[in-house]
Short mmCIF file of C-alpha atoms in Angstrom, two decimals:
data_model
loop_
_atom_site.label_atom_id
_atom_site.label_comp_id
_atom_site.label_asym_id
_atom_site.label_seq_id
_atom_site.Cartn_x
_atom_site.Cartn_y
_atom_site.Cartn_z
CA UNK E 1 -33.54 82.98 -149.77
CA UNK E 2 -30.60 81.51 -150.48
CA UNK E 3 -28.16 83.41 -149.31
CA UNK E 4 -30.38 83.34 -145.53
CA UNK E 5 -30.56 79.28 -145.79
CA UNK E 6 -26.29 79.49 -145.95
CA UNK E 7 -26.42 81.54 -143.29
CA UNK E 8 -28.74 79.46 -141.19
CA UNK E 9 -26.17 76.20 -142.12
CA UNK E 10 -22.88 78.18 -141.46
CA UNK E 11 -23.97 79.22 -138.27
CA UNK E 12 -24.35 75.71 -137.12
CA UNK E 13 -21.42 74.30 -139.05
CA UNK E 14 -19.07 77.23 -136.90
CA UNK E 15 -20.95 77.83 -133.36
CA UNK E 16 -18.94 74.49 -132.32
CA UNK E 17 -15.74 75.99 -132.78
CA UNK E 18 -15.30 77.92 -130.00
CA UNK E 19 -17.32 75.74 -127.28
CA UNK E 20 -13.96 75.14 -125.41
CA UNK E 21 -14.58 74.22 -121.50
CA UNK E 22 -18.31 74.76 -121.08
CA UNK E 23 -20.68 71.62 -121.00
CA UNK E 24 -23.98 71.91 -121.55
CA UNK E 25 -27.02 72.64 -123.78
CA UNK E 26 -27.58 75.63 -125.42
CA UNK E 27 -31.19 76.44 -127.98
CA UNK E 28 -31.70 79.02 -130.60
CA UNK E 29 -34.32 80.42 -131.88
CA UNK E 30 -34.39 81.39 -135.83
CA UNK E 31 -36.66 83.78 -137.73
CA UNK E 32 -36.68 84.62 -141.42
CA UNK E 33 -38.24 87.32 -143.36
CA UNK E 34 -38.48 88.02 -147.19
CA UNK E 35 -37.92 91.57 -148.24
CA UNK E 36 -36.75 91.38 -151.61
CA UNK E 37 -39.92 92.24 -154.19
CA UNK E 38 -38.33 89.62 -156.78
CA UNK E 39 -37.96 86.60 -153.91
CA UNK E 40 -40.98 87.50 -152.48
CA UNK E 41 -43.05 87.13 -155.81
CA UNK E 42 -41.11 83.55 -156.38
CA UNK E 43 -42.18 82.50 -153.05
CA UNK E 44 -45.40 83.49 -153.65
CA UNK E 45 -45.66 81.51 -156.71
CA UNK E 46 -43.98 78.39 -155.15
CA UNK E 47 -46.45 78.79 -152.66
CA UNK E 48 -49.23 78.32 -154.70
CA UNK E 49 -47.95 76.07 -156.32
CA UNK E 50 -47.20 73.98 -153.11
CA UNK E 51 -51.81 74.44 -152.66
CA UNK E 52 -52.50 73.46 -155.96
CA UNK E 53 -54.57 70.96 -155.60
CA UNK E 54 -52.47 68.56 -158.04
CA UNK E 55 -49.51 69.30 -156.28
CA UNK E 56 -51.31 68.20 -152.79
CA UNK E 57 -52.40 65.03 -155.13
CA UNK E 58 -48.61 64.01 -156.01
CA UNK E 59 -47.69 64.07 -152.38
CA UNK E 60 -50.16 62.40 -151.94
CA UNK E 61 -49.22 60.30 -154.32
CA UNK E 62 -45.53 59.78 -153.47
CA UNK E 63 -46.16 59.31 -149.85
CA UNK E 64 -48.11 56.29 -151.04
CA UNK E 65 -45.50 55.44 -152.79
CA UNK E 66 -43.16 55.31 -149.88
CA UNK E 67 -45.05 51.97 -148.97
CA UNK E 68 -44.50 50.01 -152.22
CA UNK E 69 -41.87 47.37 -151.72
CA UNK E 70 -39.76 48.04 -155.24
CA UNK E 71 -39.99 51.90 -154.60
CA UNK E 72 -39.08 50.77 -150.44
CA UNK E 73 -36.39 48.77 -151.77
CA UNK E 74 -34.96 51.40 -153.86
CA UNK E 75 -35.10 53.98 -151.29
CA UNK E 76 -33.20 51.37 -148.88
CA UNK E 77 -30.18 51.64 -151.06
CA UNK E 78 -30.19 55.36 -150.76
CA UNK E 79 -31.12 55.81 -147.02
CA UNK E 80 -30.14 60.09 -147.50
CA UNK E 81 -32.76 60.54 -149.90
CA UNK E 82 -35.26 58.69 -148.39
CA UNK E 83 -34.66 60.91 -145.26
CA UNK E 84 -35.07 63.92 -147.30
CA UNK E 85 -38.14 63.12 -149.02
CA UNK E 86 -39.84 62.60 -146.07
CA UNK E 87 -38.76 65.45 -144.49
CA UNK E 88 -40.01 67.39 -147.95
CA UNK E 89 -43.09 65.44 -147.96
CA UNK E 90 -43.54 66.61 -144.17
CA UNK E 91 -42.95 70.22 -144.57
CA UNK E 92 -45.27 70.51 -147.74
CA UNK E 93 -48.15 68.99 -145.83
CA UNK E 94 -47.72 72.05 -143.90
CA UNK E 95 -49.22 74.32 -146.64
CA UNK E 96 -46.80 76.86 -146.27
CA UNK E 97 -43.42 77.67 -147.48
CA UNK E 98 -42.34 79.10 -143.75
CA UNK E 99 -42.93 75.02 -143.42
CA UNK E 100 -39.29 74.05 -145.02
CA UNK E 101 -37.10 76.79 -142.93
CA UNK E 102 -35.77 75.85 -139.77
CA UNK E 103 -37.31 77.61 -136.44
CA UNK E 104 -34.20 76.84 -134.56
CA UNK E 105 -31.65 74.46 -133.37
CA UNK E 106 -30.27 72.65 -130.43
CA UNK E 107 -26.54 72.74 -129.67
CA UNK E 108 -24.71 70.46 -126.93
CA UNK E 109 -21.28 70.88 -126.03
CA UNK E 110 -18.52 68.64 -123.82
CA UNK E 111 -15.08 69.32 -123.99
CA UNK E 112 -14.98 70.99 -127.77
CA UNK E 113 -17.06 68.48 -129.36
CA UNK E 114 -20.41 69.27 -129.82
CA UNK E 115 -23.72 67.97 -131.42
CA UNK E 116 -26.14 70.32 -132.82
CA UNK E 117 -30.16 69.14 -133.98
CA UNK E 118 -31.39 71.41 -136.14
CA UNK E 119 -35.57 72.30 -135.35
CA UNK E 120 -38.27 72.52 -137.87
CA UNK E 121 -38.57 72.73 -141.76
CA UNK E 122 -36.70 70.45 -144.09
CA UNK E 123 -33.73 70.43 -142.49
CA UNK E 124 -35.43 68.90 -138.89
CA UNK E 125 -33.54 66.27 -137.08
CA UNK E 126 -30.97 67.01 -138.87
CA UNK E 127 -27.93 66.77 -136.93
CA UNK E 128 -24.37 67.88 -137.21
CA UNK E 129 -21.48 66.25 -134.97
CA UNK E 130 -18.15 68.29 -134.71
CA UNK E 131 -15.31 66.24 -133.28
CA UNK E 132 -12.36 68.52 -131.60
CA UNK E 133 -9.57 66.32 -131.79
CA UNK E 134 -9.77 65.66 -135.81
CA UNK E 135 -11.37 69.22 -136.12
CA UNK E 136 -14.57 67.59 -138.24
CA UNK E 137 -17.89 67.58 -138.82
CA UNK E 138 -20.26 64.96 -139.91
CA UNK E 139 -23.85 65.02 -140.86
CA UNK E 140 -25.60 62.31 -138.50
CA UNK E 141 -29.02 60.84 -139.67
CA UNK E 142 -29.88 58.45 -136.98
CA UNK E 143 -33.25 57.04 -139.43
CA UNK E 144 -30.86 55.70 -141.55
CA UNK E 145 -28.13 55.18 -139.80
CA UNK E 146 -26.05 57.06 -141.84
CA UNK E 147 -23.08 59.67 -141.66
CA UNK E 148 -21.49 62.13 -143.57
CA UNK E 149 -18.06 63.71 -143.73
CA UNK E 150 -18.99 67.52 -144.10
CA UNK E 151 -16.54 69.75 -146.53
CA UNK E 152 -14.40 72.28 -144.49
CA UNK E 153 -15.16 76.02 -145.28
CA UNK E 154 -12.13 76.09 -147.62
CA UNK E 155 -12.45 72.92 -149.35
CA UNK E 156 -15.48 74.40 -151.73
CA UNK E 157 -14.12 78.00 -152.08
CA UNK E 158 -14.06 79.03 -155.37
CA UNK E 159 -11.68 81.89 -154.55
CA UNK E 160 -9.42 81.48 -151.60
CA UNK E 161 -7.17 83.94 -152.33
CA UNK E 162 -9.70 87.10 -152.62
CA UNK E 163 -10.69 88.34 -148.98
CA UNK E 164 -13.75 90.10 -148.51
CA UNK E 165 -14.15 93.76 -147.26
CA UNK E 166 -14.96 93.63 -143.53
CA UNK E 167 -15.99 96.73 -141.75
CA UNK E 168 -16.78 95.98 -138.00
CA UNK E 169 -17.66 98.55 -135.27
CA UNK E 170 -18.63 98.11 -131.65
CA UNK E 171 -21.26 100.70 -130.22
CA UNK E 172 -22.18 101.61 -126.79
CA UNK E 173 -25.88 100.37 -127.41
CA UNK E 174 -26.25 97.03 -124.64
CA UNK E 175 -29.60 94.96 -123.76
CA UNK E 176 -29.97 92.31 -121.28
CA UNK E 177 -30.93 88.51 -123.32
CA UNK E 178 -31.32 86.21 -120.33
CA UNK E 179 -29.45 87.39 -117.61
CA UNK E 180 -26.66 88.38 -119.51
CA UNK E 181 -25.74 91.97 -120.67
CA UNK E 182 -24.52 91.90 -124.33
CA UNK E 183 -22.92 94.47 -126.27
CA UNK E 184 -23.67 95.95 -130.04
CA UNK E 185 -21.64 95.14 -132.58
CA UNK E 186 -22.35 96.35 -136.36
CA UNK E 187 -20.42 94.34 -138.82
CA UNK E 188 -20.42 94.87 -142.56
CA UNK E 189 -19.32 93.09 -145.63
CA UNK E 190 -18.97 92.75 -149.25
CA UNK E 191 -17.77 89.48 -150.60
CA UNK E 192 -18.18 87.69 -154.08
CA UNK E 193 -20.33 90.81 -154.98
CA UNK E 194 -22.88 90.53 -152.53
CA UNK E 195 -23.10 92.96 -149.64
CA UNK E 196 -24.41 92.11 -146.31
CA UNK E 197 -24.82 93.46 -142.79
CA UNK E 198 -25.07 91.53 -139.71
CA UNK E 199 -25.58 92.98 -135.87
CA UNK E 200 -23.73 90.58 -133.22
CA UNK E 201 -25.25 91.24 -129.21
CA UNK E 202 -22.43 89.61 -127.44
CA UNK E 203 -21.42 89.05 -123.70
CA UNK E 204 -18.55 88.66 -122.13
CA UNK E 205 -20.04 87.00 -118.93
CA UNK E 206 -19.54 83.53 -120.62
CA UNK E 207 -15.76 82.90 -119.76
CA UNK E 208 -15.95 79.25 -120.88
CA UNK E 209 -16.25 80.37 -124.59
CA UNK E 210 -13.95 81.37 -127.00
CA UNK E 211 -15.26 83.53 -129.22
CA UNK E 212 -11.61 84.55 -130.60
CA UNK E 213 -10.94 80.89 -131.86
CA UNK E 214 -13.38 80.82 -134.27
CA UNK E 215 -11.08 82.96 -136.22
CA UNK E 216 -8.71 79.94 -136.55
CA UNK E 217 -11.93 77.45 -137.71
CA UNK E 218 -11.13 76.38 -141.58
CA UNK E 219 -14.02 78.69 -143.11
CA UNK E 220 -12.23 79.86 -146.28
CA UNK E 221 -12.42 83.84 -147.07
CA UNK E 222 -15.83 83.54 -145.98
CA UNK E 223 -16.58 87.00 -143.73
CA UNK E 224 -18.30 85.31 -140.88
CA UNK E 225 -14.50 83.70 -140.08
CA UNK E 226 -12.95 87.96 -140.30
CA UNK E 227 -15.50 89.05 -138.04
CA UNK E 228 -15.29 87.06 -134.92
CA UNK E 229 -11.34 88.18 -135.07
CA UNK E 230 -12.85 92.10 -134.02
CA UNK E 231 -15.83 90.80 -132.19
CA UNK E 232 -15.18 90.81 -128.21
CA UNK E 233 -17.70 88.16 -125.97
CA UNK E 234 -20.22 84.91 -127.41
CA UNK E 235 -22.96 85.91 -129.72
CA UNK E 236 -26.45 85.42 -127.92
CA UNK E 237 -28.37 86.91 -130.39
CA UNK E 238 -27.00 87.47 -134.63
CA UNK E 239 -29.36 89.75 -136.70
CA UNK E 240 -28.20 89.29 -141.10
CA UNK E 241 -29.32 91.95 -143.65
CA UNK E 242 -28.54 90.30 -147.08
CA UNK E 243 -30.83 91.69 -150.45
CA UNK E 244 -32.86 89.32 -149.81
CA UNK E 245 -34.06 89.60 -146.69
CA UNK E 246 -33.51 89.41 -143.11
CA UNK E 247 -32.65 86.44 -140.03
CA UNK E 248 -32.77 86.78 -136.78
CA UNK E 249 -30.97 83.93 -134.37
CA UNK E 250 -31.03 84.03 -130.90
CA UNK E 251 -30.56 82.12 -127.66
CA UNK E 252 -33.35 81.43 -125.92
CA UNK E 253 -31.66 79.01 -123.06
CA UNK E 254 -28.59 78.18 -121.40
CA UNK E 255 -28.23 74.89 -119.07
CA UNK E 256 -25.10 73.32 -117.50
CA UNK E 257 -25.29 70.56 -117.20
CA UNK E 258 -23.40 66.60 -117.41
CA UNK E 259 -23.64 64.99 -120.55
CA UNK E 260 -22.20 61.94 -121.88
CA UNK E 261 -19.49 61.20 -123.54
CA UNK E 262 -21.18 58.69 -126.34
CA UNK E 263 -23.28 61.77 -127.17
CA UNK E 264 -19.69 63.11 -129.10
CA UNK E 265 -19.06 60.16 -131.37
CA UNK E 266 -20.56 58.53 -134.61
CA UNK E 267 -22.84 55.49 -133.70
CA UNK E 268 -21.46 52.29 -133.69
CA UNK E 269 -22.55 50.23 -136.66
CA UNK E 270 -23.66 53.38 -138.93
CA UNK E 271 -22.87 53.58 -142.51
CA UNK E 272 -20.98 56.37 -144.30
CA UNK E 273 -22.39 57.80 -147.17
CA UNK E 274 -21.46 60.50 -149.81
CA UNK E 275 -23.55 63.98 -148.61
CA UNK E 276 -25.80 64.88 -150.84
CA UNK E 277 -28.15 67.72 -148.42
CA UNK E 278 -24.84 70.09 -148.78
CA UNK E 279 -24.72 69.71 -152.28
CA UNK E 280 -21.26 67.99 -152.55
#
């Protein structure tokens, strides 16, 4: 589960890189599935633990909470975690685990920059602001009024000097998503120990994107950086095999359109704070 959350965060955290001329607003769609026996049976037994009665009874309980004035006050100081407890409080009112992972996410783009507002679970409303000209992202939480410097991809590797085994292979398989034609692409990995396969369908009838660019984004080793340097055309739809289970992202809409500038820049007047939702 893990493993297909990073992937879900990455994806966001990278797409920006290689928005270059076109200006507009792009969705995706994401879908996860749970293979793995062993992560399956944990779910399971989160999940009833999530309808246990005494569990629906403390969120209960600590959405009450929320109200008190010394509880309000203490959450005031630490605008992050208020956000995030609501958003947990939220998604376990759905009654179902599917409740905390994302369905999808919004990206706009305008001359590199771009904004991205992740959809659904715990992670919703969440947005992420990548800035071209300082080549940086920030986490955004308008509620609070509160930003985030995000790490770059090689400022938490553990290992930056081992680089993963990257294997990919274009086919002649194509399908239409939209009205754009996208080519198969098979790419396969093994990095830290953990193998993984991914299927790109990219097109090549986007000329404003550059998917080649990406390669020069500050990911670390990670593998996702090795493959867009064999990968031809802009990923409309990513498929992930990892042991635990299996995402599927995909576009689902592509508008040009004007958008404006103050979109691309932190708010006036917000605070920064240390991140905490990336585990820094």
């Amino acid at each position: 589960m893990r493993q297909l959350f990073f992937a879900a965060v990455l994806l966001v955290l990278v797409l920006p890189g290689y928005a270059q001329l076109f200006e507009g607003t792009i969705h995706w769609k994401m879908e996860a599935e749970i293979t793995d026996p062993a992560t399956k049976a944990k779910m399971e037994e989160a999940q009833k633990k999530m309808n246990d009665p005494a569990t629906q009874a403390q969120m209960k309980e600590l959405e009450a909470k929320m109200n008190d004035p010394q509880f309000k006050a203490m959450m005031e100081a630490n605008p992050q975690m208020k956000t995030q407890m609501e958003a947990m409080i939220k998604a376990a009112k759905g009654g179902s685990i599917q409740s905390f992972i994302p369905t999808g996410f919004e990206l706009k783009t305008k001359n590199g920059n771009a904004l991205t507002r992740m959809e659904g679970g715990i992670m919703a409303n969440m947005e992420v602001l990548y800035l071209k000209d300082k080549n940086q992202s920030y986490r955004i939480d308008r509620e609070s009024k509160t930003y985030s410097v995000l790490p770059k991809g090689d400022e938490h590797q553990d290992d930056k000097t081992k680089t993963p085994e990257v294997k990919v292979t274009k086919t002649a398989e194509t399908k239409r998503i939209l009205d754009y034609t996208c080519t198969k692409y098979v790419a396969e990995s093994t990095y830290q120990g953990k193998k993984s396969t991914q299927i790109f369908w990219t097109t090549t009838d986007i000329k404003d994107f550059d998917m080649k660019g990406m390669s020069q984004q500050r990911l670390g080793n990670n593998p996702q950086r090795l493959f867009y340097e064999k990968i031809d055309g802009v990923p409309l739809r990513i498929e992930m095999t990892v042991p635990e289970g299996n995402m599927t992202m995909e576009v689902t809409s592509v508008k040009r359109h004007a958008l404006p500038a103050a979109d691309f820049a932190i708010p006036a007047g917000y605070k920064e704070t240390p991140l905490s939702m990336f585990g820094r």
